[in-house]
PDB file of C-alpha atoms in Angstrom:
ATOM      1  CA  SER A   1     -22.400  41.263  -4.942  1.00  0.00           C
ATOM      2  CA  ARG A   2     -24.428  39.662  -2.215  1.00  0.00           C
ATOM      3  CA  VAL A   3     -25.583  36.119  -1.128  1.00  0.00           C
ATOM      4  CA  ALA A   4     -28.867  35.371   0.683  1.00  0.00           C
ATOM      5  CA  ASP A   5     -30.710  32.267   1.100  1.00  0.00           C
ATOM      6  CA  PHE A   6     -33.086  32.378  -2.251  1.00  0.00           C
ATOM      7  CA  GLY A   7     -30.003  33.247  -4.815  1.00  0.00           C
ATOM      8  CA  VAL A   8     -27.084  35.075  -5.566  1.00  0.00           C
ATOM      9  CA  PHE A   9     -26.972  38.621  -6.807  1.00  0.00           C
ATOM     10  CA  VAL A  10     -24.280  39.161  -9.477  1.00  0.00           C
ATOM     11  CA  GLN A  11     -22.505  42.400 -10.203  1.00  0.00           C
ATOM     12  CA  ILE A  12     -22.667  42.470 -14.352  1.00  0.00           C
ATOM     13  CA  ASP A  13     -19.565  44.960 -15.257  1.00  0.00           C
ATOM     14  CA  GLY A  14     -20.142  47.192 -12.418  1.00  0.00           C
ATOM     15  CA  LEU A  15     -23.089  48.672 -14.040  1.00  0.00           C
ATOM     16  CA  VAL A  16     -26.043  45.841 -13.670  1.00  0.00           C
ATOM     17  CA  GLU A  17     -27.039  43.553 -10.836  1.00  0.00           C
ATOM     18  CA  GLY A  18     -28.938  40.089 -12.015  1.00  0.00           C
ATOM     19  CA  LEU A  19     -30.274  37.412  -9.271  1.00  0.00           C
ATOM     20  CA  MET A  20     -29.423  33.635  -9.783  1.00  0.00           C
ATOM     21  CA  HIS A  21     -32.162  32.064  -8.079  1.00  0.00           C
ATOM     22  CA  VAL A  22     -30.964  29.368  -5.770  1.00  0.00           C
ATOM     23  CA  SER A  23     -32.672  26.644  -8.711  1.00  0.00           C
ATOM     24  CA  GLU A  24     -30.093  28.120 -11.305  1.00  0.00           C
ATOM     25  CA  THR A  25     -26.520  27.754  -8.780  1.00  0.00           C
ATOM     26  CA  GLY A  26     -26.244  23.972  -9.283  1.00  0.00           C
ATOM     27  CA  LEU A  27     -26.017  23.258  -5.920  1.00  0.00           C
ATOM     28  CA  PRO A  28     -27.931  20.246  -4.422  1.00  0.00           C
ATOM     29  CA  ARG A  29     -31.500  20.875  -3.234  1.00  0.00           C
ATOM     30  CA  GLY A  30     -31.085  21.985   0.506  1.00  0.00           C
ATOM     31  CA  ALA A  31     -27.558  23.512   0.180  1.00  0.00           C
ATOM     32  CA  LYS A  32     -26.988  27.062   1.195  1.00  0.00           C
ATOM     33  CA  PRO A  33     -25.644  30.011  -1.050  1.00  0.00           C
ATOM     34  CA  GLN A  34     -23.607  31.323   1.502  1.00  0.00           C
ATOM     35  CA  GLU A  35     -21.484  28.014   2.054  1.00  0.00           C
ATOM     36  CA  HIS A  36     -20.722  28.248  -1.755  1.00  0.00           C
ATOM     37  CA  PHE A  37     -20.725  31.833  -3.037  1.00  0.00           C
ATOM     38  CA  HIS A  38     -18.669  34.487  -1.448  1.00  0.00           C
ATOM     39  CA  GLU A  39     -19.364  38.426  -2.075  1.00  0.00           C
ATOM     40  CA  GLY A  40     -16.811  39.964  -4.504  1.00  0.00           C
ATOM     41  CA  GLU A  41     -15.920  36.338  -5.669  1.00  0.00           C
ATOM     42  CA  PRO A  42     -16.196  36.182  -9.409  1.00  0.00           C
ATOM     43  CA  ILE A  43     -18.395  33.592 -11.094  1.00  0.00           C
ATOM     44  CA  ARG A  44     -19.083  32.668 -14.323  1.00  0.00           C
ATOM     45  CA  ALA A  45     -23.150  32.604 -15.219  1.00  0.00           C
ATOM     46  CA  ARG A  46     -25.634  33.070 -18.423  1.00  0.00           C
ATOM     47  CA  ILE A  47     -28.456  35.567 -18.581  1.00  0.00           C
ATOM     48  CA  LEU A  48     -31.835  33.969 -18.751  1.00  0.00           C
ATOM     49  CA  ARG A  49     -33.974  36.713 -19.060  1.00  0.00           C
ATOM     50  CA  VAL A  50     -34.103  40.386 -18.804  1.00  0.00           C
ATOM     51  CA  ASP A  51     -37.468  41.937 -18.065  1.00  0.00           C
ATOM     52  CA  ASP A  52     -36.894  46.003 -18.713  1.00  0.00           C
ATOM     53  CA  ALA A  53     -40.304  46.715 -17.096  1.00  0.00           C
ATOM     54  CA  GLU A  54     -39.310  45.127 -13.965  1.00  0.00           C
ATOM     55  CA  MET A  55     -35.598  46.105 -14.250  1.00  0.00           C
ATOM     56  CA  LYS A  56     -34.607  42.745 -13.169  1.00  0.00           C
ATOM     57  CA  ILE A  57     -32.172  39.998 -14.660  1.00  0.00           C
ATOM     58  CA  GLY A  58     -32.189  36.290 -14.193  1.00  0.00           C
ATOM     59  CA  LEU A  59     -28.858  34.269 -14.018  1.00  0.00           C
ATOM     60  CA  SER A  60     -28.039  30.671 -14.464  1.00  0.00           C
ATOM     61  CA  ALA A  61     -24.578  28.694 -12.905  1.00  0.00           C
ATOM     62  CA  VAL A  62     -26.201  25.762 -14.337  1.00  0.00           C
ATOM     63  CA  PRO A  63     -24.747  24.773 -17.814  1.00  0.00           C
ATOM     64  CA  ALA A  64     -27.016  24.898 -21.036  1.00  0.00           C
ATOM     65  CA  GLN A  65     -27.816  21.350 -22.279  1.00  0.00           C
ATOM     66  CA  PRO A  66     -26.130  21.174 -25.875  1.00  0.00           C
ATOM     67  CA  ALA A  67     -29.255  20.206 -28.455  1.00  0.00           C
ATOM     68  CA  ALA A  68     -26.766  17.003 -29.378  1.00  0.00           C
ATOM     69  CA  GLU A  69     -27.366  15.549 -26.023  1.00  0.00           C
ATOM     70  CA  ALA A  70     -30.919  16.514 -25.855  1.00  0.00           C
ATOM     71  CA  PRO A  71     -33.474  13.500 -24.230  1.00  0.00           C
ATOM     72  CA  ALA A  72     -33.940  11.153 -26.878  1.00  0.00           C
ATOM     73  CA  ALA A  73     -37.816  11.521 -26.465  1.00  0.00           C
ATOM     74  CA  ALA A  74     -37.903  15.180 -27.015  1.00  0.00           C
ATOM     75  CA  ALA A  75     -35.446  15.087 -30.482  1.00  0.00           C
ATOM     76  CA  ALA A  76     -37.329  11.792 -31.341  1.00  0.00           C
ATOM     77  CA  PRO A  77     -39.950  12.841 -34.331  1.00  0.00           C
ATOM     78  CA  ALA A  78     -43.496  12.829 -32.607  1.00  0.00           C
ATOM     79  CA  THR A  79     -45.662  10.254 -34.396  1.00  0.00           C
ATOM     80  CA  GLU A  80     -49.340  10.259 -34.727  1.00  0.00           C
ATOM     81  CA  ALA A  81     -51.257   8.052 -32.281  1.00  0.00           C
ATOM     82  CA  PRO A  82     -53.609   5.692 -33.963  1.00  0.00           C
ATOM     83  CA  ALA A  83     -57.130   7.255 -35.208  1.00  0.00           C
ATOM     84  CA  GLU A  84     -59.892   5.930 -32.738  1.00  0.00           C
ATOM     85  CA  THR A  85     -63.179   4.597 -33.905  1.00  0.00           C
ATOM     86  CA  PRO A  86     -66.512   6.236 -33.108  1.00  0.00           C
ATOM     87  CA  THR A  87     -67.686   4.503 -29.867  1.00  0.00           C
ATOM     88  CA  GLU A  88     -70.775   4.966 -28.251  1.00  0.00           C
ATOM     89  CA  ALA A  89     -71.415   7.641 -25.420  1.00  0.00           C
ATOM     90  CA  PRO A  90     -71.991   7.088 -21.916  1.00  0.00           C
ATOM     91  CA  PRO A  91     -75.291   6.829 -20.455  1.00  0.00           C
ATOM     92  CA  PRO A  92     -75.699  10.235 -18.842  1.00  0.00           C
ATOM     93  CA  LYS A  93     -75.129  10.387 -14.883  1.00  0.00           C
ATOM     94  CA  LYS A  94     -77.676   9.570 -12.743  1.00  0.00           C
ATOM     95  CA  ARG A  95     -78.303  12.863 -11.007  1.00  0.00           C
ATOM     96  CA  ARG A  96     -78.169  12.016  -6.771  1.00  0.00           C
ATOM     97  CA  THR A  97     -81.046  13.792  -4.699  1.00  0.00           C
ATOM     98  CA  ARG A  98     -81.232  13.804  -1.498  1.00  0.00           C
ATOM     99  CA  LYS A  99     -83.750  12.184   0.880  1.00  0.00           C
ATOM    100  CA  LYS A 100     -85.959  14.270   3.192  1.00  0.00           C
ATOM    101  CA  ALA A 101     -86.259  12.889   6.772  1.00  0.00           C
ATOM    102  CA  ASP A 102     -89.831  12.074   7.955  1.00  0.00           C
ATOM    103  CA  ASP A 103     -91.407  14.832   9.596  1.00  0.00           C
ATOM    104  CA  ALA A 104     -90.803  13.811  13.341  1.00  0.00           C
ATOM    105  CA  SER A 105     -93.790  15.767  14.489  1.00  0.00           C
ATOM    106  CA  SER A 106     -96.257  13.127  12.241  1.00  0.00           C
ATOM    107  CA  GLU A 107     -95.785  10.314  14.610  1.00  0.00           C
TER     108      GLU A 107
END
């Protein structure tokens, strides 16, 4: 329904309006939404969140990443780190104190 520097307001079924933040448009960083989206133009977006208290809906045009294509690091089972042997605690840090300058009047 409207295009702003920070995102695109999208009318959903003529009843409610949601915001698709510029970071969720799929545009490269620094691209202006006004150059790619226009009022009245239909777009396909998914609902990210609904905030009833604030009456806000967050939208995204960025395709969701299917679970099968999830990064390998996220899909790999977690392994336990080897248990560390207890070591001696480091010595306490020395407290730094300021040295007072000699009184100039005692010369």
